[in-house]
Coordinates of C-alpha atoms and ligand atoms in Angstrom, one line a residue:
X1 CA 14.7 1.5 12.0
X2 CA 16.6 3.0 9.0
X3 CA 16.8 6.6 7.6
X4 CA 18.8 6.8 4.8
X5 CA 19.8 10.5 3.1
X6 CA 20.4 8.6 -0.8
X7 CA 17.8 7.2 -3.3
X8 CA 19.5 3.7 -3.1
X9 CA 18.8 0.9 -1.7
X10 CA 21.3 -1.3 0.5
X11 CA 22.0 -3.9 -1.3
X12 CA 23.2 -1.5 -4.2
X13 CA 20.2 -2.5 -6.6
X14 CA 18.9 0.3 -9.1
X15 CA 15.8 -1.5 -9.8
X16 CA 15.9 -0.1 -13.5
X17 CA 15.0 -2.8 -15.7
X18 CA 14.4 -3.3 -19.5
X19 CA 10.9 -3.8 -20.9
X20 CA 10.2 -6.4 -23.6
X21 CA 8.4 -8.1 -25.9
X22 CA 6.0 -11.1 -25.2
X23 CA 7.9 -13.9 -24.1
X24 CA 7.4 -17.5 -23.0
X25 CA 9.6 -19.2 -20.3
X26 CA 10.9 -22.4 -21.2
X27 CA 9.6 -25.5 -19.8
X28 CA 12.2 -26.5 -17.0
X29 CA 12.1 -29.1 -14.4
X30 CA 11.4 -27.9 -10.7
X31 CA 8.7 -25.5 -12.3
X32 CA 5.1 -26.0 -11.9
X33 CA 2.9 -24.5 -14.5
X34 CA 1.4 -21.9 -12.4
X35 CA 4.9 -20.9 -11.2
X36 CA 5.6 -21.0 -15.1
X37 CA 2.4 -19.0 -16.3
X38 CA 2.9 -16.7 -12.9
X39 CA 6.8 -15.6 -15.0
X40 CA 5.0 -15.0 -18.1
X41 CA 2.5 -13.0 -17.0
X42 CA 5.1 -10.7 -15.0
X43 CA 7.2 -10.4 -17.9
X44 CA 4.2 -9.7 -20.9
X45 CA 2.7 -7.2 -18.4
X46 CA 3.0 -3.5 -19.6
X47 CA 2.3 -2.3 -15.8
X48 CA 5.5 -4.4 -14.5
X49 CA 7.5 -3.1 -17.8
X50 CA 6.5 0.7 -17.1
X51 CA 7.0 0.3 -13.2
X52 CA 10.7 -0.6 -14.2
X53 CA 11.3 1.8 -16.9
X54 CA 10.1 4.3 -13.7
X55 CA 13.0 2.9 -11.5
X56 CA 9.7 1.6 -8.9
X57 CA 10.4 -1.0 -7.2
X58 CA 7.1 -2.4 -7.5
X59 CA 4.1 -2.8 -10.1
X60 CA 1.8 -1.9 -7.1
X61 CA 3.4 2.0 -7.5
X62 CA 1.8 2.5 -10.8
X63 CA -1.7 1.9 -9.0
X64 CA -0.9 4.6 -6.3
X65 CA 0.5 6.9 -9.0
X66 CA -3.1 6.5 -11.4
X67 CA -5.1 7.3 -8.2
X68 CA -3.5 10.1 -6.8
X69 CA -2.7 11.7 -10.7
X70 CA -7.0 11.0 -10.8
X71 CA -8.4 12.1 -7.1
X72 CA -5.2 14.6 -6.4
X73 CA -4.0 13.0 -3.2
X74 CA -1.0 14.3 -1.9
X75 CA 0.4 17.8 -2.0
X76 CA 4.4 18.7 -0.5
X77 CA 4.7 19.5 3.0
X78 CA 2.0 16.7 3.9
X79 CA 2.7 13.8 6.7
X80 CA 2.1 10.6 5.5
X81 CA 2.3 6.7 6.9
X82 CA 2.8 4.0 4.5
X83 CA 1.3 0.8 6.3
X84 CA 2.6 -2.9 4.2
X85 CA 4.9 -0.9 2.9
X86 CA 7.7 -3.7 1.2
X87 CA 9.4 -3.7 -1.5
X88 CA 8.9 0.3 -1.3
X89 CA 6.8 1.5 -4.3
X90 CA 4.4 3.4 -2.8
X91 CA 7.2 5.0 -0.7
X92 CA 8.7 6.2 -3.7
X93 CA 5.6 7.8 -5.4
X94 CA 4.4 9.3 -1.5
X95 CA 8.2 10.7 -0.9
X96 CA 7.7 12.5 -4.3
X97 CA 4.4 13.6 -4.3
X98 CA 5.4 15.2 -0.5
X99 CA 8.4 16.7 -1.8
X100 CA 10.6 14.4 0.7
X101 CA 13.6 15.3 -1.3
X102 CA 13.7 19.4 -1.0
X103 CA 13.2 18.7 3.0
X104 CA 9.4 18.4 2.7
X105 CA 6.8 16.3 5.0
X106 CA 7.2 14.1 6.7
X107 CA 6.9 10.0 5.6
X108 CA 7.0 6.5 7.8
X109 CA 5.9 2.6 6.4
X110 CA 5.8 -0.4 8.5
X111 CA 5.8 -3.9 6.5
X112 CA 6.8 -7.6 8.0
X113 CA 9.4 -7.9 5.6
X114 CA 12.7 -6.1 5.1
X115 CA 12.4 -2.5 3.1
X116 CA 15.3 -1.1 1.1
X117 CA 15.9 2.4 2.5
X118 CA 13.8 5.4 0.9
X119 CA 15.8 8.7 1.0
X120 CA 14.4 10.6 4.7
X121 CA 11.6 7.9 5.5
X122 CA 11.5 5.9 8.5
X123 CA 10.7 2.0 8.1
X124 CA 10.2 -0.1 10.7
X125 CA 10.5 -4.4 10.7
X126 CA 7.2 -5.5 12.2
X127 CA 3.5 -5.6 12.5
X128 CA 1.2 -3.1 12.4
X129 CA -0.5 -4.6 15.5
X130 CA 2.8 -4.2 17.0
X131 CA 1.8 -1.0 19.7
X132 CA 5.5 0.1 20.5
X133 CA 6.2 0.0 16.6
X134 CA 2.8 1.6 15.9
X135 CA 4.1 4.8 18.2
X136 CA 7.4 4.7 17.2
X137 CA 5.2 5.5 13.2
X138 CA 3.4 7.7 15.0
X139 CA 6.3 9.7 16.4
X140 CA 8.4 10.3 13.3
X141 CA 5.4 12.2 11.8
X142 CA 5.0 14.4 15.1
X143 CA 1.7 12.5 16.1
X144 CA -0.7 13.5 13.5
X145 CA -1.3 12.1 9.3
X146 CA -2.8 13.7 6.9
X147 CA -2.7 10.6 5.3
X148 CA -2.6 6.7 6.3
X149 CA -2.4 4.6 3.2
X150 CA -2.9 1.0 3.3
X151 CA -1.8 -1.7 0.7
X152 CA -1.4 -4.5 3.4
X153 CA -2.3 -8.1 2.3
X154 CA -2.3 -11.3 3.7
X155 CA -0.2 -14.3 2.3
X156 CA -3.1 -16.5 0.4
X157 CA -3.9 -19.6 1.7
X158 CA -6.3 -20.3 -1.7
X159 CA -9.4 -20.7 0.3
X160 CA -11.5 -17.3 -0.7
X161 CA -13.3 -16.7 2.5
X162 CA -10.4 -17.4 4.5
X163 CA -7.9 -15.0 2.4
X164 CA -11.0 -12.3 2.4
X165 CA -11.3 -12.4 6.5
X166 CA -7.5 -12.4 6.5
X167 CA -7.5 -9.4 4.4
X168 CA -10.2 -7.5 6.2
X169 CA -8.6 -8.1 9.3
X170 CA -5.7 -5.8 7.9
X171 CA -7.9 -3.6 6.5
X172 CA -9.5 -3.2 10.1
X173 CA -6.2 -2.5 11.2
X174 CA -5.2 -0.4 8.9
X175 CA -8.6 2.2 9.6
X176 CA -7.9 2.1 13.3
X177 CA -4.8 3.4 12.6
X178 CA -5.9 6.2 10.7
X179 CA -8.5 7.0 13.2
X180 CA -6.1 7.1 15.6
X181 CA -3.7 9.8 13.5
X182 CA -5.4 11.5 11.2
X183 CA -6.0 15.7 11.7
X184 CA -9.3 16.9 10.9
X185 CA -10.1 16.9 7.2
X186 CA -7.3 14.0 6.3
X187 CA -7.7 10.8 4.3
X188 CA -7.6 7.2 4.0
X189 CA -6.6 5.2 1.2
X190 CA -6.5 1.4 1.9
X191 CA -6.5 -2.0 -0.1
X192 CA -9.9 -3.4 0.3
X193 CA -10.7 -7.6 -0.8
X194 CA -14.6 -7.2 -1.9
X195 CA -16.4 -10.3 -0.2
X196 CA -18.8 -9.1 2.4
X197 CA -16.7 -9.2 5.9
X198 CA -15.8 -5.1 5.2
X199 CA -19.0 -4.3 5.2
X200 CA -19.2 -3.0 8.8
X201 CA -15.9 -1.4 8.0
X202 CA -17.2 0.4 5.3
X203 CA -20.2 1.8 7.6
X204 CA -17.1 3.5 10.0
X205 CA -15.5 5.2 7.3
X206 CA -18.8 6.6 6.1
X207 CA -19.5 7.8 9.7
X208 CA -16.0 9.3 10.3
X209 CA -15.3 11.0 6.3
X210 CA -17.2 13.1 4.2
X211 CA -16.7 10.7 1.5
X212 CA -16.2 7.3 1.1
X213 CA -15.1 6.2 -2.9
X214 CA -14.4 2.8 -4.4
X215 CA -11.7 2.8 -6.9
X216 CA -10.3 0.3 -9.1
X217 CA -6.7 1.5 -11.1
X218 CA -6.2 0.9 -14.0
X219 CA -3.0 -1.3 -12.6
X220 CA -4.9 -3.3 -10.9
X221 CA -5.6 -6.3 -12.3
X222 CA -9.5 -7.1 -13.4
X223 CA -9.6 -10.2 -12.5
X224 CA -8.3 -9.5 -8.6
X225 CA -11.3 -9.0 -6.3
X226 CA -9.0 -5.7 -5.0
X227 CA -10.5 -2.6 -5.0
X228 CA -9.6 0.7 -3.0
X229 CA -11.3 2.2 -0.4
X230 CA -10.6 6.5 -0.5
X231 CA -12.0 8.2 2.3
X232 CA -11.4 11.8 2.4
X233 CA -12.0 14.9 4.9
X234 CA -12.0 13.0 8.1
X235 CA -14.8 14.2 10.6
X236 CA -13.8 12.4 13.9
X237 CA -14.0 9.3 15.8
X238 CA -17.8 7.9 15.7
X239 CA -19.3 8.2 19.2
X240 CA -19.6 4.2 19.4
X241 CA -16.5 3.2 17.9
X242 CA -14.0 1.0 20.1
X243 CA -10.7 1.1 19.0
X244 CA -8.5 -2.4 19.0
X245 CA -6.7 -2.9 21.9
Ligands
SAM1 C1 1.0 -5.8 -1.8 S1 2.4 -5.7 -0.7 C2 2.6 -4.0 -0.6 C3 3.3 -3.4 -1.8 C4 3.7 -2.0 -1.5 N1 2.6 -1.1 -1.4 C5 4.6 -1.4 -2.7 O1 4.2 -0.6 -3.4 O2 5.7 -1.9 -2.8 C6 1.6 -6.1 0.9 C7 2.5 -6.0 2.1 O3 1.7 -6.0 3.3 C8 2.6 -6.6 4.3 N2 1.8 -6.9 5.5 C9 0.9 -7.9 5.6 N3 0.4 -8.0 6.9 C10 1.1 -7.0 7.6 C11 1.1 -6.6 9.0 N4 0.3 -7.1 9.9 N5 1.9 -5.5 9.3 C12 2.7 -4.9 8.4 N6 2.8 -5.3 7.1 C13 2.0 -6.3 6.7 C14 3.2 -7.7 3.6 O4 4.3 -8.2 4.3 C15 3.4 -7.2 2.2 O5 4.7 -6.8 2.0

């Protein structure tokens, strides 16, 4: 668990970086092509170049930062949990947008993998079907969110279906979390694989929101299969539901 009072990160980086022109990466042994066209596309893509010139320290920020500048998200003072949260760039926008920095809100992510600190955020190592990590979330924001935001996403194995059930799984996860924390007229923003598994899923947010939206940023890529799910003025727990054990 780390709570850091600075803007930097551990290890010292400033994630700044320079944006460019098109380039090519040169063949080199030990590279496969994808690996190679995988390079180029990160360093010919605008989103990547503006997420640097931004000091994020991910492209995925930009996409949180086009939906919440579009549906008007987050205002300061709000509580907010971050669920797949590594390397941080959703951090960054949410600990902005919540005025983290003049003592406002309150903010908490959860990813597998080591997060550089974000200046008065709790992150936790671990899973987010992890129950003792889960409350320790849950505590730091006093019990209640006026926001869970998912971008949690399985490592691909290559093999559609499966990655689509792995992903949904997450995104199961992700909603029974928010039905567990959310106050009365709070929202839900969460990564969503389009496929056919979320369906059910998408029948318990329309029960427990007033409105259920499919979004697709601009950032995100048109050839992904990712969408968004926003769900907005939560209404309660349906009568039915059965939350994970
Ligand atoms: C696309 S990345 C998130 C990027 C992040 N929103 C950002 O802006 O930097 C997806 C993350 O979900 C995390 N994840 C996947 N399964 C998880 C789980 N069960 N619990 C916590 N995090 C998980 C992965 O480790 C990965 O870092």
């Amino acid at each position: 668990m780390t709570i850091r009072k600075d803007n930097k990160g551990s290890s010292g980086r400033s994630y700044r970086g320079e944006g460019g022109l098109t380039s090519k990466v040169k063949k080199k042994r030990g590279l496969s092509a994808s690996s190679r066209r995988w390079i180029e596309r990160q360093i010919n893509d605008p989103y990547v170049t503006e997420a640097r010139s931004k000091g994020y320290r991910s492209r995925a920020a930009l996409k949180l930062e086009q939906i919440d500048q579009k549906h008007g998200l987050f205002k300061p003072g709000q509580s907010v949990l971050d669920l797949g949260s590594a390397p941080g760039g959703w951090l960054q926008v949410t600990a902005e947008r919540i005025g983290l920095n003049q003592g406002k809100g309150k903010l908490a992510g959860i990813d597998l993998l080591d997060v550089d600190p974000v200046s008065g955020t709790l992150i936790i190592k671990g899973d987010i079907n992890d129950d003792e990590k889960l409350a320790e979330l849950v505590a730091h924001i006093d019990g209640k969110a006026d926001w869970v935001i998912s971008d949690m996403a399985a490592d691909t194995t290559g093999h559609r279906p499966t990655d689509h059930l792995r992903t949904t799984a997450l995104l199961e996860m992700a909603l029974d979390t928010a039905l567990r924390v959310l106050v009365p007229g709070g929202g839900f923003l969460s990564k969503c694989f389009q496929g056919g598994a979320e369906i059910e899923l998408l029948t318990v947010m329309r029960q427990s929101f007033d409105q259920v939206k499919h979004i697709k940023p601009d950032a995100s890529r048109s050839e992904s299969v990712e969408i968004y799910v926003l769900c907005t003025g939560f209404k309660g727990v349906p009568d039915d539901y059965l939350f994970a054990d």
